[in-house]
Short mmCIF file of C-alpha atoms in Angstrom, two decimals:
data_model
loop_
_atom_site.label_atom_id
_atom_site.label_comp_id
_atom_site.label_asym_id
_atom_site.label_seq_id
_atom_site.Cartn_x
_atom_site.Cartn_y
_atom_site.Cartn_z
CA UNK A 1 0.00 0.00 0.00
CA UNK A 2 2.65 2.51 1.00
CA UNK A 3 4.44 2.30 -2.35
CA UNK A 4 1.54 3.86 -4.27
CA UNK A 5 1.64 6.86 -1.92
CA UNK A 6 5.43 7.10 -2.21
CA UNK A 7 5.22 6.93 -6.01
CA UNK A 8 2.37 9.39 -6.50
CA UNK A 9 3.24 11.86 -3.75
CA UNK A 10 6.96 11.77 -4.47
CA UNK A 11 8.47 15.18 -3.79
CA UNK A 12 11.71 16.24 -2.05
CA UNK A 13 9.77 18.56 0.25
CA UNK A 14 7.48 15.77 1.53
CA UNK A 15 9.22 14.06 4.47
CA UNK A 16 8.05 10.68 5.80
CA UNK A 17 5.91 12.13 8.64
CA UNK A 18 4.01 14.26 6.11
CA UNK A 19 3.56 11.24 3.85
CA UNK A 20 2.09 9.36 6.82
CA UNK A 21 -0.37 12.23 7.41
CA UNK A 22 -1.36 12.10 3.73
CA UNK A 23 -1.80 8.33 3.78
CA UNK A 24 -3.96 8.55 6.90
CA UNK A 25 -6.55 10.69 5.07
CA UNK A 26 -7.02 8.20 2.20
CA UNK A 27 -9.54 5.36 2.40
CA UNK A 28 -9.34 2.21 0.28
CA UNK A 29 -12.23 1.67 -2.13
CA UNK A 30 -12.86 -1.08 -4.66
CA UNK A 31 -14.68 -0.66 -7.95
CA UNK A 32 -16.09 -3.45 -10.05
CA UNK A 33 -15.80 -3.51 -13.82
CA UNK A 34 -18.44 -1.15 -15.21
CA UNK A 35 -18.93 0.89 -12.02
CA UNK A 36 -19.45 4.61 -12.53
CA UNK A 37 -16.96 6.48 -10.36
CA UNK A 38 -18.22 9.93 -11.35
CA UNK A 39 -21.21 10.68 -13.56
CA UNK A 40 -21.47 13.59 -15.94
CA UNK A 41 -23.47 16.37 -14.31
CA UNK A 42 -22.31 15.51 -10.78
CA UNK A 43 -19.75 17.48 -8.80
CA UNK A 44 -16.62 15.52 -7.85
CA UNK A 45 -16.00 15.55 -4.13
CA UNK A 46 -12.89 13.37 -4.15
CA UNK A 47 -10.07 11.98 -6.21
CA UNK A 48 -8.50 8.53 -6.16
CA UNK A 49 -5.04 7.01 -6.36
CA UNK A 50 -5.42 4.00 -8.64
CA UNK A 51 -3.43 1.13 -7.16
CA UNK A 52 -4.58 -1.48 -9.67
CA UNK A 53 -7.04 -1.42 -12.53
CA UNK A 54 -8.10 0.68 -15.46
CA UNK A 55 -10.55 3.59 -15.62
CA UNK A 56 -11.70 5.59 -18.61
CA UNK A 57 -13.09 9.10 -18.90
CA UNK A 58 -15.68 9.83 -21.57
CA UNK A 59 -18.18 12.42 -22.71
CA UNK A 60 -21.34 12.23 -24.78
CA UNK A 61 -20.96 14.34 -27.92
CA UNK A 62 -23.55 16.29 -29.92
CA UNK A 63 -24.52 13.07 -31.78
CA UNK A 64 -25.10 11.23 -28.49
CA UNK A 65 -21.95 9.12 -29.08
CA UNK A 66 -19.54 8.19 -26.28
CA UNK A 67 -16.13 9.74 -26.90
CA UNK A 68 -13.28 8.52 -24.69
CA UNK A 69 -11.22 11.45 -23.41
CA UNK A 70 -8.69 9.63 -21.24
CA UNK A 71 -7.51 6.52 -19.47
CA UNK A 72 -6.22 6.12 -15.92
CA UNK A 73 -3.91 3.18 -15.20
CA UNK A 74 -2.00 1.76 -12.22
CA UNK A 75 -0.24 4.45 -10.22
CA UNK A 76 -2.21 7.39 -11.62
CA UNK A 77 -4.72 9.77 -10.09
CA UNK A 78 -8.36 9.35 -11.13
CA UNK A 79 -9.69 12.89 -11.16
CA UNK A 80 -11.88 15.45 -12.87
CA UNK A 81 -9.89 18.60 -12.00
CA UNK A 82 -12.43 21.22 -13.17
CA UNK A 83 -15.23 19.57 -11.23
CA UNK A 84 -13.22 18.95 -8.06
CA UNK A 85 -11.39 22.24 -7.80
CA UNK A 86 -13.91 24.63 -9.33
CA UNK A 87 -16.83 22.82 -7.63
CA UNK A 88 -18.77 22.55 -10.91
CA UNK A 89 -20.62 19.61 -12.51
CA UNK A 90 -18.32 17.28 -14.40
CA UNK A 91 -18.63 17.10 -18.17
CA UNK A 92 -16.95 13.70 -18.12
CA UNK A 93 -18.05 10.36 -16.77
CA UNK A 94 -15.40 8.22 -15.09
CA UNK A 95 -15.99 4.47 -15.37
CA UNK A 96 -14.06 1.39 -14.21
CA UNK A 97 -13.01 -0.66 -17.24
CA UNK A 98 -11.68 -3.45 -14.99
CA UNK A 99 -11.99 -4.25 -11.30
CA UNK A 100 -10.02 -1.58 -9.44
CA UNK A 101 -8.41 -0.98 -6.08
CA UNK A 102 -8.08 2.72 -5.30
CA UNK A 103 -7.44 5.11 -2.43
CA UNK A 104 -9.92 7.96 -2.03
CA UNK A 105 -9.31 11.36 -0.51
CA UNK A 106 -12.21 13.78 -0.13
CA UNK A 107 -11.97 17.44 -1.10
CA UNK A 108 -12.04 18.81 2.46
CA UNK A 109 -9.16 16.54 3.52
CA UNK A 110 -7.22 17.53 0.40
CA UNK A 111 -7.75 21.20 1.31
CA UNK A 112 -6.55 20.56 4.85
CA UNK A 113 -3.34 18.97 3.55
CA UNK A 114 -2.86 21.69 0.95
CA UNK A 115 -3.08 24.48 3.54
CA UNK A 116 -1.10 22.73 6.29
CA UNK A 117 1.75 20.96 4.48
CA UNK A 118 4.03 23.15 2.36
CA UNK A 119 5.51 20.07 0.67
CA UNK A 120 2.04 18.91 -0.34
CA UNK A 121 1.37 22.33 -1.87
CA UNK A 122 4.60 22.08 -3.86
CA UNK A 123 3.73 18.55 -4.95
CA UNK A 124 0.31 19.82 -6.11
CA UNK A 125 1.88 22.58 -8.18
CA UNK A 126 4.25 20.12 -9.82
CA UNK A 127 1.45 17.62 -10.50
CA UNK A 128 -0.74 20.29 -12.12
CA UNK A 129 2.17 21.48 -14.27
CA UNK A 130 2.79 17.94 -15.47
CA UNK A 131 -0.91 17.51 -16.27
CA UNK A 132 -0.93 20.74 -18.25
CA UNK A 133 2.12 19.66 -20.28
CA UNK A 134 0.59 16.23 -20.88
CA UNK A 135 -2.70 17.74 -22.06
CA UNK A 136 -0.87 20.14 -24.37
CA UNK A 137 1.18 17.27 -25.83
CA UNK A 138 -1.98 15.23 -26.44
CA UNK A 139 -3.53 18.20 -28.27
CA UNK A 140 -0.41 18.59 -30.41
CA UNK A 141 -0.26 14.84 -31.11
CA UNK A 142 -3.87 14.92 -32.37
CA UNK A 143 -2.79 17.51 -34.95
CA UNK A 144 0.78 16.55 -35.80
CA UNK A 145 0.90 12.74 -35.47
CA UNK A 146 -0.74 10.14 -37.68
CA UNK A 147 -3.40 7.90 -36.17
CA UNK A 148 -0.92 5.01 -36.46
CA UNK A 149 1.68 6.90 -34.43
CA UNK A 150 -0.91 7.88 -31.82
CA UNK A 151 -1.90 4.21 -31.52
CA UNK A 152 1.72 3.08 -31.21
CA UNK A 153 2.29 5.71 -28.52
CA UNK A 154 -0.74 4.42 -26.61
CA UNK A 155 0.59 0.85 -26.86
CA UNK A 156 3.94 1.98 -25.48
CA UNK A 157 2.63 4.23 -22.69
CA UNK A 158 -0.47 2.29 -21.60
CA UNK A 159 -0.39 -1.31 -22.86
CA UNK A 160 -3.15 -2.33 -20.44
CA UNK A 161 -5.56 -0.14 -22.43
CA UNK A 162 -4.93 -2.19 -25.55
CA UNK A 163 -5.46 -5.41 -23.58
CA UNK A 164 -8.67 -4.40 -21.78
CA UNK A 165 -10.57 -1.72 -23.67
CA UNK A 166 -12.98 -2.35 -26.57
CA UNK A 167 -11.66 -1.12 -29.93
CA UNK A 168 -14.52 1.35 -30.34
CA UNK A 169 -13.49 3.17 -27.13
CA UNK A 170 -9.83 3.21 -28.15
CA UNK A 171 -10.81 4.52 -31.60
CA UNK A 172 -12.75 7.45 -30.14
CA UNK A 173 -9.79 8.30 -27.90
CA UNK A 174 -7.50 8.33 -30.93
CA UNK A 175 -9.97 10.37 -32.98
CA UNK A 176 -10.55 7.69 -35.64
CA UNK A 177 -13.35 5.31 -36.58
CA UNK A 178 -13.22 1.72 -35.36
CA UNK A 179 -12.87 0.63 -39.02
CA UNK A 180 -9.77 2.82 -39.39
CA UNK A 181 -8.34 1.46 -36.15
CA UNK A 182 -8.85 -2.12 -37.37
CA UNK A 183 -6.96 -1.23 -40.55
CA UNK A 184 -4.16 0.41 -38.53
CA UNK A 185 -3.85 -2.70 -36.37
CA UNK A 186 -3.68 -4.97 -39.44
CA UNK A 187 -1.01 -2.75 -41.04
CA UNK A 188 1.08 -2.85 -37.85
CA UNK A 189 0.86 -6.65 -37.75
CA UNK A 190 1.94 -6.84 -41.41
CA UNK A 191 4.85 -4.46 -40.81
CA UNK A 192 6.11 -5.91 -37.52
CA UNK A 193 4.92 -9.50 -37.79
CA UNK A 194 3.37 -9.21 -34.28
#
């Protein structure tokens, strides 16, 4: 259990006693495959450290289609930042793709840590910066990279997505049709022999 906290909350300004205080405010929760963790239109009141499992974020577009906007895998934070921090209804739905073990911290406890532990504040700033850079890179990839390259990047960075998520959901995440994704997969097999 402790390793997930050490990995996620890793920061030079967070000494062991502070890490223990942070751990104390998290509660273990389990989600079954298909469980809705946060529904669109609801306000997030917590975030989760994902110890094991896979979660996807999705929205319903103007055609009433589900469009996958992100995946959360082992060792990541399951969160809807605008909803949690701006206290507004979430546009996204967060759903367990597999059975999951996670550690929940509620907003009020997060606020307590943020105001009382300088190292936690610094960790939060660093985490948000990394999220901003990641989001910017994903936006650039959608414009500058081919669908094949985006798929290969997903395989490399999050192989559990490829193993556990239906092709249609992966296709919407990559911004392609499921027919195009099937063709991309066949071309990769031809090229690599895998």
